[in-house]
């Protein structure tokens, strides 16, 4: 079996993992939550309104302040939504799995023993732009 086929097998295993299944289910529930989708639409409109007002030569600081308050209120409503909370938790769990997989692959590419290489989240500062690999 070549490396691409092994990678495809990893992809199949990844999609069968309970963390992936939970994330997909949580995303579907969020997508089907009409109140959440309306709040996300409102959030996007508020963001556009803030940008439009801020770009005006004669912008009104009171209007920007009011729009920012409304923007934060909608954001809070979104982030407190039960479906969004579940999605964020499931997404974080899945992202941690992906980070571990990527870390192990990186270690192996650097010559570490594939049987013992593992990702240590404590060693990650979170800023991948200056990362030399997850070791």
PDB file of N, CA, C and O in Angstrom, residues 9 18 20 25 34 36 64 84-85 118 123 135:
ATOM      1  N   UNK A   9      -6.877   5.890   4.036  1.00  0.00           N
ATOM      2  CA  UNK A   9      -7.354   5.021   5.115  1.00  0.00           C
ATOM      3  C   UNK A   9      -7.451   5.815   6.420  1.00  0.00           C
ATOM      4  O   UNK A   9      -8.411   5.676   7.174  1.00  0.00           O
ATOM      5  N   UNK A  18     -15.544   9.022  16.822  1.00  0.00           N
ATOM      6  CA  UNK A  18     -16.695   9.595  17.541  1.00  0.00           C
ATOM      7  C   UNK A  18     -16.626  11.113  17.626  1.00  0.00           C
ATOM      8  O   UNK A  18     -17.665  11.790  17.636  1.00  0.00           O
ATOM      9  N   UNK A  20     -15.414  13.179  15.316  1.00  0.00           N
ATOM     10  CA  UNK A  20     -15.852  13.693  14.021  1.00  0.00           C
ATOM     11  C   UNK A  20     -17.379  13.575  13.906  1.00  0.00           C
ATOM     12  O   UNK A  20     -18.054  14.524  13.512  1.00  0.00           O
ATOM     13  N   UNK A  25     -22.731  16.090  13.734  1.00  0.00           N
ATOM     14  CA  UNK A  25     -24.088  16.145  14.287  1.00  0.00           C
ATOM     15  C   UNK A  25     -24.370  17.506  14.917  1.00  0.00           C
ATOM     16  O   UNK A  25     -25.461  18.073  14.742  1.00  0.00           O
ATOM     17  N   UNK A  34     -33.183  27.581  13.583  1.00  0.00           N
ATOM     18  CA  UNK A  34     -33.590  28.800  12.893  1.00  0.00           C
ATOM     19  C   UNK A  34     -33.232  30.062  13.683  1.00  0.00           C
ATOM     20  O   UNK A  34     -32.763  31.035  13.108  1.00  0.00           O
ATOM     21  N   UNK A  36     -30.805  30.474  15.791  1.00  0.00           N
ATOM     22  CA  UNK A  36     -29.352  30.663  15.706  1.00  0.00           C
ATOM     23  C   UNK A  36     -28.969  31.221  14.345  1.00  0.00           C
ATOM     24  O   UNK A  36     -28.164  32.158  14.257  1.00  0.00           O
ATOM     25  N   UNK A  64     -21.626  54.409  15.778  1.00  0.00           N
ATOM     26  CA  UNK A  64     -20.668  53.299  15.856  1.00  0.00           C
ATOM     27  C   UNK A  64     -20.729  52.650  17.238  1.00  0.00           C
ATOM     28  O   UNK A  64     -20.734  51.422  17.353  1.00  0.00           O
ATOM     29  N   UNK A  84     -24.883  26.130  19.496  1.00  0.00           N
ATOM     30  CA  UNK A  84     -23.556  26.692  19.241  1.00  0.00           C
ATOM     31  C   UNK A  84     -22.565  26.217  20.300  1.00  0.00           C
ATOM     32  O   UNK A  84     -21.417  25.896  19.991  1.00  0.00           O
ATOM     33  N   UNK A  85     -23.014  26.146  21.546  1.00  0.00           N
ATOM     34  CA  UNK A  85     -22.153  25.644  22.619  1.00  0.00           C
ATOM     35  C   UNK A  85     -21.722  24.197  22.346  1.00  0.00           C
ATOM     36  O   UNK A  85     -20.546  23.853  22.476  1.00  0.00           O
ATOM     37  N   UNK A 118       4.471  11.016  19.900  1.00  0.00           N
ATOM     38  CA  UNK A 118       3.160  11.508  20.293  1.00  0.00           C
ATOM     39  C   UNK A 118       3.240  13.014  20.490  1.00  0.00           C
ATOM     40  O   UNK A 118       4.282  13.561  20.822  1.00  0.00           O
ATOM     41  N   UNK A 123       3.425  21.522  25.041  1.00  0.00           N
ATOM     42  CA  UNK A 123       4.581  22.144  24.397  1.00  0.00           C
ATOM     43  C   UNK A 123       4.165  23.116  23.299  1.00  0.00           C
ATOM     44  O   UNK A 123       5.014  23.763  22.703  1.00  0.00           O
ATOM     45  N   UNK A 135       6.904  19.446  18.689  1.00  0.00           N
ATOM     46  CA  UNK A 135       7.789  18.523  19.420  1.00  0.00           C
ATOM     47  C   UNK A 135       7.898  19.019  20.846  1.00  0.00           C
ATOM     48  O   UNK A 135       8.028  20.123  21.142  1.00  0.00           O
TER      49      UNK A 135
END
